[in-house]
C-alpha positions as semicolon CSV with decimal commas, in nm:
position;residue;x (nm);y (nm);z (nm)
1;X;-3,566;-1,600;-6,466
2;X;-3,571;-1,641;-6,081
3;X;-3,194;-1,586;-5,916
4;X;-3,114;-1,830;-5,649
5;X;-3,147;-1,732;-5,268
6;X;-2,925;-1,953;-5,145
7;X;-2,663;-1,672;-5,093
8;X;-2,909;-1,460;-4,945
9;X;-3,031;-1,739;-4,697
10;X;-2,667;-1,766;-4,560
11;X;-2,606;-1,404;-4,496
12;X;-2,758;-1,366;-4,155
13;X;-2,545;-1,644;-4,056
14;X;-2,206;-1,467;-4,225
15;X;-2,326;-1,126;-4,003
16;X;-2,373;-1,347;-3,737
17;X;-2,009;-1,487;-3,738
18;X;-1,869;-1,117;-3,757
19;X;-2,014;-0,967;-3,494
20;X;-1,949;-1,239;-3,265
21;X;-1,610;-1,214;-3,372
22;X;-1,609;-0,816;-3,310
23;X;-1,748;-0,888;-2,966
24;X;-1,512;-1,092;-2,838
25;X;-1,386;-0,966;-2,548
26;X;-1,096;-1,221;-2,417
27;X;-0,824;-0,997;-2,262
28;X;-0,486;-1,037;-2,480
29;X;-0,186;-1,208;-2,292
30;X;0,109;-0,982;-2,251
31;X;0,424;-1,257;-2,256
32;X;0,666;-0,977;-2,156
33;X;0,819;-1,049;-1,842
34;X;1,054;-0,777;-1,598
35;X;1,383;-0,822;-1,478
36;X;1,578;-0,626;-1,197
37;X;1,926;-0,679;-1,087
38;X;1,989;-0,937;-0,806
39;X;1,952;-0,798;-0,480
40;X;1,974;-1,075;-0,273
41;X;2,302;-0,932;-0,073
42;X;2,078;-0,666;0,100
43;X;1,938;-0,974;0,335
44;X;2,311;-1,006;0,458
45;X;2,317;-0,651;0,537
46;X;2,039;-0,614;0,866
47;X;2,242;-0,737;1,146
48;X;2,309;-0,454;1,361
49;X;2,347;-0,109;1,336
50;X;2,629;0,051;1,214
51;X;2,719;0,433;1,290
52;X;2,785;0,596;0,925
53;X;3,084;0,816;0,968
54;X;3,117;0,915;0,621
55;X;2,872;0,997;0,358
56;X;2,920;0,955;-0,029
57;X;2,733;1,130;-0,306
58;X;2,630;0,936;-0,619
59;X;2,561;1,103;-0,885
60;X;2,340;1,014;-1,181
61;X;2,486;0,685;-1,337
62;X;2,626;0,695;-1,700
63;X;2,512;0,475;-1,935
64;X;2,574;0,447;-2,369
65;X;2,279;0,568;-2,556
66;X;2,224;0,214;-2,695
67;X;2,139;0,098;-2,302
68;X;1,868;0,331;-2,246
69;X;1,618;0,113;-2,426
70;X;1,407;-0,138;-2,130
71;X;1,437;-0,437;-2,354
72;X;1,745;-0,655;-2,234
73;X;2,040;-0,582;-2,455
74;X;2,203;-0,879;-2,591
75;X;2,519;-0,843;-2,806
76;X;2,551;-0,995;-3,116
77;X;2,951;-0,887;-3,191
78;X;3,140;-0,568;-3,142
79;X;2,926;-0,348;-3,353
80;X;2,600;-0,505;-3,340
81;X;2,339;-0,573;-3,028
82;X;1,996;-0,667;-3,023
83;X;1,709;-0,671;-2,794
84;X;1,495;-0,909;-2,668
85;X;1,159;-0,799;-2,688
86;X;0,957;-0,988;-2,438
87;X;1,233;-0,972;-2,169
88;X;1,275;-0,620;-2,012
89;X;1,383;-0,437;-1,740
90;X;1,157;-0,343;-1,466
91;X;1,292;0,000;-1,414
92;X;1,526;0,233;-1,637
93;X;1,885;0,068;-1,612
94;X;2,084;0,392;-1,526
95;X;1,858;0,390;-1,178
96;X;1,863;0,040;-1,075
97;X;2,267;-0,010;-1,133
98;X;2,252;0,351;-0,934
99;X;2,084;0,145;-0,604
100;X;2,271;-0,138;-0,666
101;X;2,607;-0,017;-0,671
102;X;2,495;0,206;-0,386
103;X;2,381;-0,085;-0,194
104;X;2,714;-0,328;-0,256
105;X;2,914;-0,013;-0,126
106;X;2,743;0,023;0,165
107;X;2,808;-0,358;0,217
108;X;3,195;-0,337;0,150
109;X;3,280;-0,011;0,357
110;X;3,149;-0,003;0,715
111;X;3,069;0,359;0,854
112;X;3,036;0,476;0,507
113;X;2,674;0,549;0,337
114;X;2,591;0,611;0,016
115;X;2,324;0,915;-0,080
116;X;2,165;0,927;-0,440
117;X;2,137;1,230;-0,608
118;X;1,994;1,483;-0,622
119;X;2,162;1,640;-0,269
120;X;2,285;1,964;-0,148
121;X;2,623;2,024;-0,110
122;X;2,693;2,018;0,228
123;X;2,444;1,686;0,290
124;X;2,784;1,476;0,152
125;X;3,171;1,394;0,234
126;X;3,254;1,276;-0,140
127;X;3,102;1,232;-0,486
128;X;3,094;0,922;-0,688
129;X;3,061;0,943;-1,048
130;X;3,030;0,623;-1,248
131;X;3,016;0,605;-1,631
132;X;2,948;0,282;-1,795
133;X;3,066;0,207;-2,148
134;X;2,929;-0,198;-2,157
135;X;2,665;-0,342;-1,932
136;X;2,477;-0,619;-2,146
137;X;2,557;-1,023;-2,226
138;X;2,622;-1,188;-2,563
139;X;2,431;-1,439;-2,719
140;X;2,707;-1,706;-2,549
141;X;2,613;-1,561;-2,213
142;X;2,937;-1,366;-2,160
143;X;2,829;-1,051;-1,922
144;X;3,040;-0,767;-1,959
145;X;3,038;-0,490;-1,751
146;X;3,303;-0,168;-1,842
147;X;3,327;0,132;-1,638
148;X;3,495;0,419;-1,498
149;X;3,453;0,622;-1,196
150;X;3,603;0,881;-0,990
151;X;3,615;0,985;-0,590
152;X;3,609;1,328;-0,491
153;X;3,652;1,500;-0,141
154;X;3,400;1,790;-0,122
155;X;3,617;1,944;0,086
156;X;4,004;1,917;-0,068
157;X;3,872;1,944;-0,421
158;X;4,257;1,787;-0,526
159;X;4,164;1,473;-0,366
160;X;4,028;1,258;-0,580
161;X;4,088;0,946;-0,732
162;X;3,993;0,756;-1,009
163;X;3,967;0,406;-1,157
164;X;3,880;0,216;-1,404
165;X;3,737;-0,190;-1,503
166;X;3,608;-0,424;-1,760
167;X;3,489;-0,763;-1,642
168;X;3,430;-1,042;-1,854
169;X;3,205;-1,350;-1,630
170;X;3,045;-1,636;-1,871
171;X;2,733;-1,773;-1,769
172;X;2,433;-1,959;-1,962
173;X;2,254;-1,779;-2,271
174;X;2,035;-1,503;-2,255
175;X;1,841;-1,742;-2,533
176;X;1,890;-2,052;-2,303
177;X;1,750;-1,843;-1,938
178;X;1,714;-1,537;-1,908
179;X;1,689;-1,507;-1,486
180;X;2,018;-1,677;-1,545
181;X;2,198;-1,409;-1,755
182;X;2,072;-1,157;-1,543
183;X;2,232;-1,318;-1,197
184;X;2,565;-1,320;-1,440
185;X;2,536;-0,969;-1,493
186;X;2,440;-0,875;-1,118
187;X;2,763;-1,068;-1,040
188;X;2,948;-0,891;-1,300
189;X;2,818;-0,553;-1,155
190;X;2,844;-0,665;-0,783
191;X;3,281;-0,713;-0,817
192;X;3,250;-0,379;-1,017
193;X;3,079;-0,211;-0,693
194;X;3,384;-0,411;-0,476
195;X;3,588;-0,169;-0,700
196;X;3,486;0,104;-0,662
197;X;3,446;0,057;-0,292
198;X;3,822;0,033;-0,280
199;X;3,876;0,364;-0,475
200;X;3,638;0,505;-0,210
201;X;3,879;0,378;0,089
202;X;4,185;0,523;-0,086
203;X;4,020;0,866;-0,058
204;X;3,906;0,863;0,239
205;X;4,230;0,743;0,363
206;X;4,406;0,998;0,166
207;X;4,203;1,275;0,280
208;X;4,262;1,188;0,638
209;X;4,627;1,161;0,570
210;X;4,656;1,541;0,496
């Protein structure tokens, strides 16, 4: 008995439809997109120059474990947050709040600039330390930025001051626009930097009060 060659007819045409599958070579679209924090102040900054009588050290920023990730952190309650996986940040976090809160300081104190770390000791007039404890939004929008920080004279050790802040500012969902949430959260971060800028005055004040 004779077996049918159908099947064996249509083979070349199945290896056919493999390899051209194999060869395909259309590049894969990434969807992820990159965020950074609102810098749009730094425009307001350029007119004219301004002699810097006092120079402040910034050391590393401090952020919770759970912010180190580049996806955008969105909380989902007080113990849980999630991340969004095609929205991240363009740079590690701890570094751009770091040049950002550098930057807004600059802008609120005149005469005073701000050096990121790593320096040598006798390069700066005061340290900044900042340690953040919340920097994210919820899934209503709600940015919430929590820090503390402290102001040290280099030279009177006993000089320092401290302070502390948690700001609350609603805006749209993270799920609703993204760009959005993230100009919440640079305004969240940019009264946080007014802050601290006051905390800096205080010590310089009090250090020329002695």
């Amino acid at each position: 008995m004779k077996h049918p060659r159908r099947p064996l007819l249509l083979l070349p045409f199945a290896l056919a439809g493999l390899l051209s599958g194999c060869l395909n070579t259309t590049p894969a679209v990434d969807a992820r997109r990159h965020f950074v924090l609102d810098n749009q102040a730094d425009i307001q900054s350029a007119s004219g120059a301004v002699v810097k009588e006092t120079t402040v050290g910034l050391m590393p920023v401090l952020l919770p474990s759970y912010l180190h990730d580049n996806r955008l952190t969105v909380r989902k309650s007080g113990t849980e947050v999630v991340y969004l996986e095609q929205d991240r940040w363009a740079g590690r976090l701890d570094q751009g709040l770091s040049q950002f809160i550098g930057n807004r300081v600059e802008e609120n104190l005149e005469g005073v600039s701000v050096l990121q770390a790593p320096w040598n000791r006798g390069d700066v007039d005061y340290e900044l330390r900042i340690k953040y404890s919340r920097c994210e939004v919820t899934t209503e929008g709600l940015a919430v930025v929590a820090a503390e920080w402290s102001c040290t004279d280099q030279s009177v050790p006993r000089n320092s001051l401290r302070g502390q802040v948690r700001i609350e500012r609603p805006g749209p969902s993270p799920y609703d626009s993204t760009a959005a949430s993230i100009a919440t959260l640079s305004d969240a971060n940019r009264e946080l930097a007014a802050d601290i800028a006051r905390t800096i005055r205080s010590c310089i004040d009090a250090s020329k009060a002695d």
